[in-house]
XYZ file of C-alpha atoms in Angstrom:
382
model
C -29.899 -5.706 -11.953
C -30.041 -8.292 -14.713
C -27.135 -6.646 -16.552
C -24.549 -8.066 -14.157
C -21.571 -9.852 -15.729
C -22.520 -8.552 -19.173
C -25.355 -11.041 -19.843
C -27.562 -8.736 -21.887
C -28.112 -10.797 -25.040
C -31.041 -12.604 -23.440
C -32.858 -9.341 -22.648
C -35.177 -7.495 -25.038
C -33.679 -4.320 -26.531
C -36.229 -1.521 -26.132
C -34.397 0.750 -28.602
C -32.291 -1.227 -31.127
C -31.507 1.874 -33.190
C -29.953 3.692 -30.223
C -27.951 0.580 -29.333
C -26.646 0.329 -32.889
C -25.627 3.997 -32.871
C -23.594 3.519 -29.693
C -21.870 0.423 -31.052
C -21.182 2.120 -34.383
C -19.676 5.075 -32.531
C -17.275 2.778 -30.709
C -16.283 1.085 -33.966
C -15.739 4.478 -35.609
C -13.489 5.727 -32.804
C -11.447 2.541 -32.942
C -11.057 2.780 -36.718
C -10.162 6.478 -36.713
C -8.163 6.855 -33.485
C -6.953 3.349 -32.654
C -7.465 0.845 -29.879
C -5.845 2.983 -27.194
C -8.347 5.800 -27.663
C -11.285 3.394 -27.726
C -10.097 1.705 -24.539
C -9.611 5.100 -22.892
C -13.185 6.128 -23.667
C -14.578 2.837 -22.389
C -12.651 3.235 -19.140
C -14.054 6.754 -18.802
C -17.587 5.457 -19.366
C -17.149 2.771 -16.710
C -15.767 5.337 -14.287
C -18.671 7.701 -14.855
C -21.186 4.877 -14.417
C -19.719 4.046 -11.018
C -19.674 7.717 -9.997
C -23.374 8.060 -10.782
C -24.278 4.887 -8.908
C -25.161 2.643 -11.842
C -24.954 -1.044 -10.983
C -22.522 -1.951 -13.755
C -19.950 -4.682 -13.260
C -16.488 -3.144 -13.131
C -13.061 -4.499 -13.940
C -11.229 -6.382 -11.224
C -7.918 -4.790 -12.205
C -7.050 -1.276 -13.280
C -3.980 -0.050 -15.199
C -0.622 -0.118 -13.432
C -0.763 3.518 -12.339
C -1.905 5.430 -9.267
C -5.632 5.185 -8.598
C -6.033 8.888 -7.764
C -5.454 11.015 -10.894
C -3.140 13.979 -10.642
C -5.982 16.423 -11.373
C -7.881 15.278 -8.288
C -4.744 14.921 -6.182
C -3.656 18.508 -6.781
C -7.106 19.861 -5.986
C -7.868 17.871 -2.835
C -4.907 15.923 -1.513
C -2.171 18.421 -0.772
C 0.335 17.601 1.973
C -0.232 19.866 4.982
C 3.104 19.378 6.747
C 6.765 20.230 6.303
C 7.998 17.496 3.976
C 11.708 18.186 4.470
C 11.436 18.266 8.256
C 9.496 15.013 8.350
C 11.937 13.413 5.918
C 14.818 14.369 8.217
C 13.080 12.866 11.244
C 12.346 9.732 9.241
C 16.044 9.429 8.378
C 16.912 9.442 12.099
C 14.343 6.729 12.763
C 15.556 4.540 9.895
C 19.156 4.925 11.000
C 18.478 4.010 14.621
C 16.339 1.042 13.558
C 19.125 -0.355 11.373
C 21.901 0.290 13.898
C 19.870 -1.347 16.663
C 19.589 -4.597 14.697
C 23.236 -4.568 13.584
C 24.445 -3.852 17.119
C 22.364 -6.703 18.545
C 23.890 -9.143 16.058
C 27.390 -8.014 16.976
C 26.620 -8.679 20.632
C 25.238 -12.150 19.923
C 25.916 -13.798 16.603
C 22.730 -14.955 14.903
C 20.325 -12.956 17.069
C 18.500 -11.995 13.878
C 16.238 -9.071 13.126
C 14.868 -7.386 10.049
C 16.265 -4.348 8.244
C 14.385 -4.039 4.960
C 10.796 -4.309 6.196
C 10.768 -1.003 8.043
C 13.143 0.704 5.606
C 10.718 0.044 2.754
C 7.661 1.261 4.672
C 9.019 4.053 6.882
C 7.218 6.792 4.944
C 3.902 4.934 5.235
C 4.177 4.715 9.000
C 5.405 8.275 9.452
C 2.465 9.715 7.540
C 0.175 7.585 9.684
C 1.746 8.622 12.985
C 1.947 12.291 12.076
C -1.402 12.775 10.376
C -3.847 9.877 10.709
C -3.579 7.662 13.781
C -5.827 8.766 16.648
C -5.024 8.025 20.286
C -7.271 7.370 23.238
C -7.217 10.877 24.681
C -10.219 12.188 26.640
C -11.829 8.773 26.843
C -12.102 8.290 23.069
C -11.865 4.782 21.665
C -9.005 5.790 19.370
C -7.678 3.746 16.478
C -6.598 0.120 16.563
C -3.311 -0.334 14.695
C -1.932 -3.706 13.681
C 1.695 -3.021 12.798
C 3.587 -5.307 10.461
C 5.507 -7.368 12.976
C 8.846 -7.530 11.191
C 8.998 -3.715 11.144
C 9.225 -3.609 14.966
C 12.743 -2.044 15.061
C 11.336 1.081 13.424
C 8.752 1.595 16.155
C 11.349 1.152 18.863
C 13.520 3.710 17.077
C 10.629 6.163 16.916
C 9.838 5.629 20.602
C 13.487 6.407 21.366
C 13.234 9.781 19.612
C 10.004 10.472 21.489
C 11.661 9.703 24.830
C 9.534 6.636 25.562
C 12.568 4.349 25.367
C 16.187 5.105 26.191
C 19.457 3.864 24.742
C 19.708 1.006 27.232
C 16.461 -0.397 25.844
C 17.672 -0.218 22.251
C 20.888 -1.951 23.303
C 18.783 -4.898 24.450
C 16.792 -5.536 21.294
C 15.869 -9.242 21.383
C 17.506 -9.541 24.824
C 14.432 -9.734 27.029
C 15.931 -11.544 30.022
C 18.564 -10.506 32.524
C 16.949 -7.299 33.719
C 16.206 -6.246 37.283
C 12.772 -7.689 38.156
C 12.278 -4.978 40.778
C 12.819 -2.184 38.242
C 9.916 -1.879 35.767
C 12.027 0.332 33.496
C 14.765 -2.301 33.147
C 13.610 -4.457 30.259
C 14.657 -5.660 26.816
C 12.727 -5.263 23.580
C 10.736 -8.149 22.169
C 11.426 -9.290 18.625
C 7.912 -8.513 17.438
C 4.758 -6.767 18.688
C 3.811 -8.721 21.797
C 1.434 -7.195 24.377
C 2.137 -9.910 26.934
C 5.884 -9.297 26.910
C 5.581 -5.490 26.625
C 2.077 -4.578 27.864
C 2.856 -0.854 28.106
C 4.101 -0.658 24.524
C 2.275 -3.101 22.251
C -1.482 -3.461 21.955
C -1.911 -6.256 19.394
C 0.299 -9.224 18.419
C 0.948 -9.467 14.679
C 3.429 -12.338 14.306
C 3.337 -15.019 12.957
C 2.577 -13.609 9.534
C -1.119 -13.377 8.785
C -2.128 -12.931 12.425
C -2.437 -9.153 12.102
C -4.626 -9.121 8.978
C -7.227 -11.625 10.153
C -7.305 -10.103 13.653
C -7.900 -6.639 12.225
C -10.877 -7.891 10.211
C -12.654 -9.220 13.260
C -11.627 -6.203 15.353
C -13.318 -3.926 12.813
C -16.401 -6.129 12.827
C -16.481 -6.146 16.638
C -16.187 -2.346 16.718
C -19.253 -2.154 14.476
C -21.084 -4.481 16.859
C -20.176 -2.340 19.872
C -21.440 0.775 18.128
C -24.657 -0.696 16.731
C -25.580 -2.203 20.111
C -24.721 1.120 21.803
C -22.228 -0.622 24.071
C -19.427 1.791 23.164
C -19.029 4.704 20.760
C -16.541 3.405 18.218
C -17.933 5.512 15.363
C -14.721 7.553 15.104
C -12.401 4.583 15.596
C -10.573 3.181 12.588
C -8.786 -0.156 12.423
C -5.488 -0.051 10.539
C -3.483 -3.056 9.437
C -0.055 -2.909 7.809
C 1.159 -5.973 5.960
C 3.439 -6.983 3.126
C 2.692 -8.400 -0.299
C 4.547 -11.595 0.588
C 2.474 -11.886 3.756
C -0.654 -11.980 1.608
C 0.211 -15.552 0.646
C -0.521 -16.634 4.216
C -4.001 -18.223 4.399
C -4.878 -16.015 7.385
C -4.222 -12.874 5.340
C -6.702 -13.263 2.485
C -8.826 -16.110 3.809
C -11.475 -13.851 5.368
C -11.343 -10.681 3.254
C -14.815 -11.379 1.858
C -16.110 -10.725 5.385
C -15.108 -7.067 5.126
C -16.913 -6.620 1.812
C -19.994 -8.491 2.944
C -20.229 -6.629 6.270
C -19.307 -3.287 4.647
C -16.533 -2.603 7.130
C -15.808 0.991 6.164
C -13.925 1.393 9.454
C -11.083 -0.848 8.260
C -8.013 0.137 6.232
C -5.285 -2.233 5.119
C -2.001 -0.765 3.921
C -0.166 -3.378 1.842
C 3.513 -2.557 1.411
C 4.288 -4.046 -2.001
C 8.053 -4.229 -2.331
C 7.536 -7.098 -4.826
C 9.687 -9.353 -2.653
C 9.283 -12.239 -0.260
C 11.955 -14.216 1.560
C 12.967 -16.336 -1.414
C 12.349 -14.097 -4.434
C 9.552 -12.199 -6.156
C 6.102 -12.821 -4.692
C 4.221 -15.655 -6.452
C 6.831 -16.021 -9.140
C 7.758 -13.366 -11.651
C 4.343 -11.831 -12.290
C 2.614 -8.644 -11.113
C 1.644 -9.094 -7.474
C 0.008 -5.665 -7.170
C -2.407 -6.514 -9.965
C -3.119 -9.946 -8.487
C -3.886 -8.494 -5.066
C -6.045 -5.760 -6.577
C -8.149 -8.408 -8.315
C -8.526 -10.390 -5.094
C -9.591 -7.403 -3.011
C -11.849 -5.770 -5.594
C -13.472 -9.117 -6.253
C -14.188 -9.401 -2.523
C -15.868 -5.989 -2.464
C -13.036 -3.786 -1.200
C -12.194 -0.288 -2.351
C -8.611 -0.434 -3.648
C -6.301 2.564 -3.989
C -2.954 1.926 -5.646
C 0.001 4.240 -5.031
C 2.711 2.939 -7.342
C 4.522 5.980 -8.747
C 5.890 9.123 -7.121
C 4.956 12.631 -8.196
C 7.928 12.959 -10.576
C 6.239 10.439 -12.874
C 3.181 12.680 -13.283
C 4.625 14.817 -16.076
C 5.803 11.731 -17.969
C 2.360 10.140 -17.793
C 0.722 13.418 -18.839
C 2.933 13.488 -21.937
C 2.148 9.859 -22.792
C -0.540 10.648 -25.382
C 0.036 7.368 -27.245
C -0.169 5.237 -24.107
C 3.249 3.663 -24.683
C 4.467 4.388 -21.147
C 1.299 2.911 -19.684
C 1.701 -0.172 -21.876
C 5.283 -0.555 -20.663
C 4.206 -0.267 -17.034
C 1.440 -2.811 -17.572
C 3.708 -5.344 -19.304
C 6.817 -5.117 -17.095
C 7.000 -7.920 -14.525
C 8.050 -7.565 -10.900
C 11.523 -9.036 -11.355
C 12.370 -6.378 -13.932
C 11.066 -3.600 -11.675
C 13.316 -4.911 -8.903
C 16.295 -4.711 -11.267
C 15.424 -1.118 -12.186
C 15.339 -0.253 -8.474
C 18.963 -1.245 -7.908
C 20.560 -0.439 -11.283
C 21.769 2.885 -12.657
C 19.977 5.386 -14.862
C 21.742 4.265 -18.027
C 20.362 0.754 -17.581
C 16.858 2.128 -16.974
C 17.076 4.311 -20.079
C 18.262 1.420 -22.237
C 15.960 -1.346 -21.018
C 12.799 0.368 -19.752
C 12.578 3.396 -22.039
C 14.975 2.324 -24.766
C 13.209 -0.350 -26.839
C 10.528 2.066 -28.067
C 11.734 5.363 -29.598
C 8.573 7.090 -28.362
C 9.432 6.075 -24.803
C 13.027 7.218 -25.178
C 11.797 10.587 -26.440
C 9.657 10.993 -23.297
C 12.769 11.089 -21.095
C 15.348 12.666 -23.393
C 15.266 15.800 -21.211
C 16.171 13.775 -18.091
C 19.693 12.771 -17.107
C 20.627 9.240 -16.111
C 20.780 10.444 -12.516
C 17.219 11.795 -12.807
C 16.041 8.412 -14.070
C 17.862 6.627 -11.259
C 15.921 8.573 -8.647
C 12.435 8.573 -10.141
C 10.540 7.724 -6.936
C 8.090 4.960 -6.169
C 4.794 5.920 -4.599
C 5.446 4.348 -1.210
C 8.466 6.599 -0.643
C 6.812 9.851 -1.741
C 4.933 11.841 0.903
C 2.693 13.390 -1.724
């Protein structure tokens, strides 16, 4: 349509009076109810236009809140499992993953390994393993999963609980040599996903950084080709790729994302674990990496779902009739959010909620301990 990018001034207006009435209505709402209410209504109008299929250019970024509203989440997206049981299992996996790396470094100083990558994304993987990932049973194509390579200790720890690996394997993390060549069960664990080194465990290599994302794009495209040419039935196969926000700075990560939008690869899902951190500090300086990535992906034609806040934030956002909490979330940079993650509730109350009395009033019923443990979305099963 010719209305793309808002260039409508050059087009004839078939009903100037109706246009004026709409514009006057917007001005009246802004004058009577303020900018926040006017912006809210405009966002609602844009959302409805997309729902009804109108070809109206949307925004490349959305507010710094979860994409799925609580009203829809409660109606459609309940959690079907036992949250406490799965949390307990996840704790075992996290513990074994951390101990495996620490033990390896005690055996050989400087052997390396990664602790935080899996710890920050354990809930994401567990939900995938327990409820989404499909195997190759009964001749089905199954899902293709590109795991974030630096989270490898977590997958070894899970395999240990499942009985696929034993303690002797975990004791040889990053010690791949020295086994009995005549015993196929006597092997060490590779540092990262590597199907050549561990062909019975790993399916796709994902290190160096960026290798997993670009490989998953072309895997999804190839699966479409196989299906359309009736070579193989991959219609029920989904390609998953897990990566970090820091990894998105690699040219291989974002360099081909326009391919997915152009080819309409609805069989591809990327899960970007945004812990706001790369090796040497906040990602891309002290900005808002989630918003930057959202703009990049939406601009390339992707559907983007943000999961930033846990369920315990829902009541606070519902009570935020003036939009002050949303404004605070939108204006707070990543470095400050990192500080709130590690500091105590008193600091959060003073510096996040404290400057505005309306914000402080929102949480006056919560203790400092409650504020300290307000969850982030990536650690909340719901």
